[in-house]
Amino acid sequence: MKKLLLIATGGTIACSEGTRGLAPSMSASDILSYASDSIGGCSIDAFQLFNIDSTNMQPEYWLDIMKMVRDRYDEYDGFIVTHGTDTMAYTSAALFYLIQNSEKPIVITGAQKPISYEKTDARKNLTDAICFAREGIGGVYLVFDGKVISGSRAEKLRTESYNAFESINYPFVAKINENKVIYNKKAQMQKKNRKTLFSSCMNTNVFLMKLVPGSNPQLLSKIANDYDGFIIESYGSGGIPFEGQRNFLQAIEKLTAMGKSVVITTQVTLEGSNLTIYEVGKRALESAVIPAYDMPIEAVVTKLMWALGQSRDQEKVRQLFLTPISNDIVGW
């Protein structure tokens, strides 16, 4: 019989009506009680780590979740984290980098409607998460609306619909239908027989800038000393403007000369960036920037935080970021 641990962190799944709107209030045990019919074949303990709206989720809380899994790792066969949907993809990606090569499943789920509502997706999502955790497939995953998504590939694309999350630039791992897990042959599972690695270091001094026509590159110069890593969310394939008074290429060159790590990604959700196509991209590559390729923004942010937590050396950070981890970067 599998022994699982449910770690509750709050979110819509745990919400009830308050004087100022929905707010997390239900305990981990309360949430688990709604899945009593699906627990057959396993035993589940429930633990309340915190009870917050995921809008209030912080990197320090990611480390708390990681430590909970690490400290209980030998006691359980798998872990389920209930979480709010708004920052769930960030937490999923963060745990993906903080807990690498896990031999046990770490499954994150939540809901668009509170689990106590008559009409809700919460009970199905929780049941599906338990179902997949029982499978014993190692790694970090997000389970939502019957889809199993690799931890670094999830992104929330819809604010209200039950099918809120999609797997970005990578096939979903599996689908779940009536407690049956149907695996996608196109998705590669992580390699087995590798030592599980827990990391407790993240450098949160990362600045994300989304370019729009008219953005002022002087901003980067003004905050250069305040951050260790910069992410530029550019256009299309990932080019950087270099003409006229808004020469971002020059500003980025100053950052890399200071030893700062600069990642270039794209605002376009699907198909990723490719800096080798246009002049605006190739010029950027000459400035020691790090291309993000096909990674979703949540993975870009958390992987850079993780890499900077391991080293401040610019070349080492580049190497760590560009080394694929369980298919977080593919096709390049």
C-alpha positions as CSV (number, residue, x, y, z in Angstrom):
1,M,0.0,0.0,0.0
2,K,1.4,3.4,-1.0
3,K,1.8,6.0,1.7
4,L,1.3,9.6,0.5
5,L,1.6,13.0,2.1
6,L,-0.8,15.9,1.2
7,I,0.8,19.3,1.9
8,A,-1.8,22.1,1.9
9,T,-0.7,25.7,1.1
10,G,-4.1,27.4,0.6
11,G,-5.4,28.7,-2.7
12,T,-8.9,28.6,-4.2
13,I,-9.3,24.9,-3.5
14,A,-9.3,25.8,0.3
15,C,-11.4,29.0,0.0
16,S,-14.6,30.0,1.6
17,E,-16.6,33.2,1.5
18,G,-15.4,36.0,3.7
19,T,-16.4,39.6,4.3
20,R,-13.9,40.7,1.6
21,G,-14.4,37.9,-0.8
22,L,-13.0,34.4,-1.2
23,A,-10.1,33.6,1.2
24,P,-8.3,30.3,2.1
25,S,-9.7,28.8,5.3
26,M,-10.1,25.1,5.0
27,S,-7.5,22.8,6.6
28,A,-5.6,20.1,4.9
29,S,-7.7,17.4,6.6
30,D,-10.9,19.1,5.5
31,I,-9.6,19.1,1.9
32,L,-8.6,15.5,2.1
33,S,-12.0,14.5,3.4
34,Y,-13.5,15.3,0.0
35,A,-11.3,12.7,-1.7
36,S,-12.1,9.8,0.7
37,D,-13.7,7.8,-2.0
38,S,-10.6,7.8,-4.1
39,I,-8.0,6.9,-1.5
40,G,-8.3,3.1,-2.0
41,G,-5.0,1.4,-2.3
42,C,-3.1,4.0,-0.4
43,S,-3.0,5.9,2.9
44,I,-2.7,9.7,3.0
45,D,-1.5,11.9,5.8
46,A,-2.4,15.6,5.6
47,F,-0.2,18.5,6.7
48,Q,-1.1,22.2,6.8
49,L,2.1,24.1,5.8
50,F,0.4,27.5,5.3
51,N,-2.9,28.8,4.2
52,I,-2.5,31.7,1.7
53,D,-3.9,33.0,-1.5
54,S,-1.2,32.1,-4.1
55,T,-1.0,35.7,-5.0
56,N,1.0,36.0,-1.7
57,M,3.3,33.1,-2.6
58,Q,7.0,34.0,-2.2
59,P,10.3,32.2,-3.1
60,E,10.8,31.6,0.6
61,Y,7.7,29.5,0.7
62,W,9.0,27.4,-2.2
63,L,11.9,26.5,0.0
64,D,9.5,25.7,2.9
65,I,7.7,23.2,0.6
66,M,11.0,21.7,-0.6
67,K,12.2,21.3,3.0
68,M,8.9,19.6,3.9
69,V,9.4,17.1,1.1
70,R,13.1,16.6,1.9
71,D,12.5,16.1,5.6
72,R,9.7,13.5,5.0
73,Y,11.1,12.0,1.8
74,D,12.0,8.6,3.4
75,E,8.6,8.3,5.1
76,Y,6.4,8.6,2.1
77,D,6.0,7.1,-1.4
78,G,4.8,10.4,-2.9
79,F,3.7,13.9,-2.2
80,I,0.7,16.0,-3.2
81,V,0.8,19.8,-2.9
82,T,-2.5,21.7,-3.0
83,H,-2.0,25.3,-4.2
84,G,-3.7,28.3,-5.6
85,T,-3.7,28.5,-9.4
86,D,-2.4,32.1,-9.9
87,T,1.3,31.3,-9.1
88,M,1.0,27.5,-9.3
89,A,3.2,27.3,-12.4
90,Y,5.9,29.3,-10.7
91,T,5.8,27.0,-7.7
92,S,5.8,23.9,-9.9
93,A,8.8,25.1,-11.9
94,A,10.6,26.1,-8.6
95,L,10.2,22.7,-7.1
96,F,11.3,21.2,-10.4
97,Y,14.7,22.8,-10.0
98,L,14.9,22.6,-6.2
99,I,14.1,18.8,-6.2
100,Q,15.9,17.1,-9.1
101,N,15.9,13.4,-10.1
102,S,13.2,12.6,-7.5
103,E,12.4,8.9,-7.5
104,K,9.1,9.7,-6.0
105,P,6.2,11.7,-7.5
106,I,5.7,15.3,-6.3
107,V,2.3,16.4,-7.6
108,I,0.9,19.9,-7.5
109,T,-2.8,20.6,-8.0
110,G,-5.5,23.1,-7.1
111,A,-8.8,24.3,-8.5
112,Q,-10.7,27.2,-10.1
113,K,-13.6,26.7,-7.6
114,P,-13.5,25.9,-3.9
115,I,-13.7,22.2,-3.1
116,S,-16.8,22.9,-0.9
117,Y,-18.8,24.2,-3.8
118,E,-21.4,21.9,-5.4
119,K,-20.1,22.7,-8.8
120,T,-16.3,22.6,-8.7
121,D,-13.3,21.1,-10.4
122,A,-11.5,20.7,-7.1
123,R,-12.6,17.2,-6.3
124,K,-11.7,15.9,-9.7
125,N,-8.3,17.6,-9.6
126,L,-7.5,16.2,-6.2
127,T,-8.7,12.8,-7.1
128,D,-6.5,12.9,-10.3
129,A,-3.5,14.0,-8.3
130,I,-3.9,11.1,-5.9
131,C,-4.4,8.7,-8.8
132,F,-1.1,9.9,-10.4
133,A,0.8,10.0,-7.2
134,R,-0.1,6.3,-6.7
135,E,1.6,5.5,-10.0
136,G,5.0,6.1,-8.4
137,I,6.4,8.0,-11.4
138,G,9.3,10.1,-10.1
139,G,9.6,13.8,-10.8
140,V,7.7,17.0,-10.2
141,Y,4.3,17.3,-12.0
142,L,1.3,19.6,-12.2
143,V,-2.0,17.8,-12.5
144,F,-5.1,19.8,-13.6
145,D,-8.2,19.1,-15.6
146,G,-7.2,15.5,-16.3
147,K,-3.7,16.5,-17.7
148,V,-0.3,15.6,-16.2
149,I,2.2,18.3,-17.1
150,S,6.0,18.2,-16.5
151,G,6.8,20.6,-13.7
152,S,8.8,23.1,-15.8
153,R,6.3,23.2,-18.7
154,A,3.1,24.3,-17.1
155,E,1.6,27.7,-17.7
156,K,-1.8,29.2,-16.7
157,L,-3.5,30.4,-19.9
158,R,-7.1,30.9,-18.6
159,T,-8.3,32.8,-15.6
160,E,-11.7,31.0,-15.0
161,S,-12.1,27.9,-17.2
162,Y,-11.4,24.5,-15.7
163,N,-8.8,23.8,-18.4
164,A,-6.7,26.6,-17.0
165,F,-3.2,25.1,-17.6
166,E,-1.4,23.9,-20.7
167,S,1.9,22.2,-21.3
168,I,4.1,24.7,-23.2
169,N,6.3,23.6,-26.1
170,Y,6.3,20.0,-24.8
171,P,3.8,17.2,-24.8
172,F,1.7,16.5,-21.7
173,V,3.0,13.5,-19.7
174,A,-0.3,11.7,-19.4
175,K,-4.1,12.1,-19.2
176,I,-6.3,10.8,-16.4
177,N,-9.8,9.6,-17.1
178,E,-11.9,7.9,-14.4
179,N,-8.8,7.0,-12.3
180,K,-7.0,5.6,-15.3
181,V,-3.7,7.1,-16.3
182,I,-3.0,7.1,-20.0
183,Y,0.6,8.0,-20.8
184,N,1.7,10.0,-23.7
185,K,4.3,8.2,-25.7
186,K,5.7,11.5,-27.1
187,A,6.7,12.6,-23.6
188,Q,10.0,11.3,-22.3
189,M,10.1,10.3,-18.7
190,Q,13.1,11.4,-16.6
191,K,16.0,8.9,-16.3
192,K,15.9,6.5,-13.4
193,N,18.5,5.4,-10.9
194,R,19.9,8.9,-10.4
195,K,20.5,10.4,-7.0
196,T,17.7,12.8,-5.8
197,L,19.2,16.3,-5.3
198,F,17.6,18.8,-3.0
199,S,18.8,22.4,-3.3
200,S,18.1,25.1,-0.7
201,C,19.8,28.0,-2.5
202,M,17.9,30.5,-4.6
203,N,18.9,34.0,-5.5
204,T,15.8,36.1,-5.9
205,N,17.6,39.2,-7.1
206,V,16.2,38.7,-10.6
207,F,14.5,41.4,-12.6
208,L,12.0,40.7,-15.5
209,M,11.4,43.3,-18.1
210,K,8.8,43.0,-20.8
211,L,9.7,45.1,-23.8
212,V,7.1,47.3,-25.5
213,P,7.8,49.9,-28.2
214,G,8.9,53.0,-26.2
215,S,10.6,51.1,-23.3
216,N,13.5,53.1,-21.9
217,P,16.8,51.2,-21.7
218,Q,18.0,53.7,-19.1
219,L,16.0,51.8,-16.5
220,L,18.4,48.9,-16.8
221,S,21.3,51.2,-16.0
222,K,19.5,52.6,-13.0
223,I,18.8,49.2,-11.4
224,A,22.0,47.4,-12.5
225,N,23.5,47.3,-9.0
226,D,20.2,46.1,-7.4
227,Y,20.0,42.8,-9.3
228,D,22.2,39.8,-10.1
229,G,20.1,38.5,-13.0
230,F,18.0,40.1,-15.7
231,I,15.4,38.6,-18.0
232,I,14.3,40.5,-21.1
233,E,11.0,39.4,-22.5
234,S,11.4,40.5,-26.1
235,Y,9.4,40.1,-29.3
236,G,8.9,37.2,-31.6
237,S,12.1,35.1,-32.0
238,G,13.8,37.2,-29.3
239,G,15.5,40.2,-31.0
240,I,16.8,43.2,-29.1
241,P,16.3,46.8,-30.3
242,F,19.6,48.5,-31.1
243,E,18.7,51.6,-33.1
244,G,18.1,55.2,-32.1
245,Q,17.7,56.6,-28.6
246,R,16.3,53.3,-27.2
247,N,19.3,51.1,-27.7
248,F,18.7,48.1,-25.5
249,L,21.6,46.2,-26.9
250,Q,24.0,48.8,-25.6
251,A,22.3,48.7,-22.1
252,I,22.5,44.9,-22.1
253,E,26.2,44.9,-23.1
254,K,26.9,47.1,-20.1
255,L,25.1,44.6,-17.8
256,T,27.1,41.6,-19.1
257,A,30.3,43.6,-18.8
258,M,29.5,44.0,-15.1
259,G,29.2,40.3,-14.8
260,K,25.4,40.2,-14.7
261,S,23.5,37.3,-16.1
262,V,21.1,38.3,-18.8
263,V,18.5,35.9,-20.3
264,I,16.6,36.7,-23.5
265,T,13.2,35.1,-24.0
266,T,10.1,35.9,-26.0
267,Q,6.7,37.3,-25.1
268,V,5.1,34.7,-27.5
269,T,3.8,31.7,-25.6
270,L,4.3,29.0,-28.1
271,E,7.3,27.7,-30.1
272,G,10.0,29.6,-28.2
273,S,12.8,32.0,-29.1
274,N,15.6,31.6,-31.6
275,L,18.3,34.4,-31.6
276,T,20.1,32.9,-34.6
277,I,17.6,34.0,-37.3
278,Y,17.6,37.8,-37.4
279,E,20.3,40.4,-37.0
280,V,18.5,41.8,-33.9
281,G,19.0,38.3,-32.3
282,K,22.5,37.6,-33.5
283,R,23.8,40.9,-32.2
284,A,22.4,40.0,-28.8
285,L,24.2,36.6,-28.8
286,E,27.5,38.5,-29.3
287,S,26.8,40.2,-25.9
288,A,27.1,37.1,-23.8
289,V,23.4,36.8,-23.2
290,I,21.7,33.5,-22.4
291,P,19.0,32.3,-24.8
292,A,15.9,30.8,-23.1
293,Y,14.9,28.8,-26.2
294,D,11.5,27.1,-25.7
295,M,11.1,27.5,-21.9
296,P,8.0,29.1,-20.5
297,I,8.6,32.2,-18.5
298,E,7.9,30.5,-15.2
299,A,10.7,28.1,-15.8
300,V,13.0,30.9,-17.1
301,V,12.5,32.9,-13.9
302,T,12.9,30.0,-11.4
303,K,15.8,28.4,-13.2
304,L,17.7,31.6,-13.2
305,M,17.0,32.1,-9.5
306,W,18.2,28.5,-8.9
307,A,21.4,28.9,-11.1
308,L,22.3,32.2,-9.4
309,G,21.8,30.5,-6.1
310,Q,24.5,28.0,-7.0
311,S,27.0,30.5,-8.4
312,R,27.5,34.2,-9.1
313,D,30.1,33.4,-11.8
314,Q,28.6,34.5,-15.1
315,E,30.0,31.6,-17.1
316,K,28.9,29.0,-14.5
317,V,25.4,30.5,-14.4
318,R,25.2,30.3,-18.1
319,Q,26.3,26.6,-18.1
320,L,23.8,25.7,-15.3
321,F,21.0,27.5,-17.1
322,L,21.6,25.9,-20.5
323,T,22.1,22.4,-19.2
324,P,18.8,20.5,-19.8
325,I,17.1,19.1,-16.8
326,S,14.5,16.5,-17.4
327,N,13.5,18.0,-20.8
328,D,13.1,21.6,-19.6
329,I,15.0,22.6,-22.8
330,V,14.5,20.5,-25.9
331,G,14.9,20.7,-29.7
332,W,17.9,23.0,-29.8
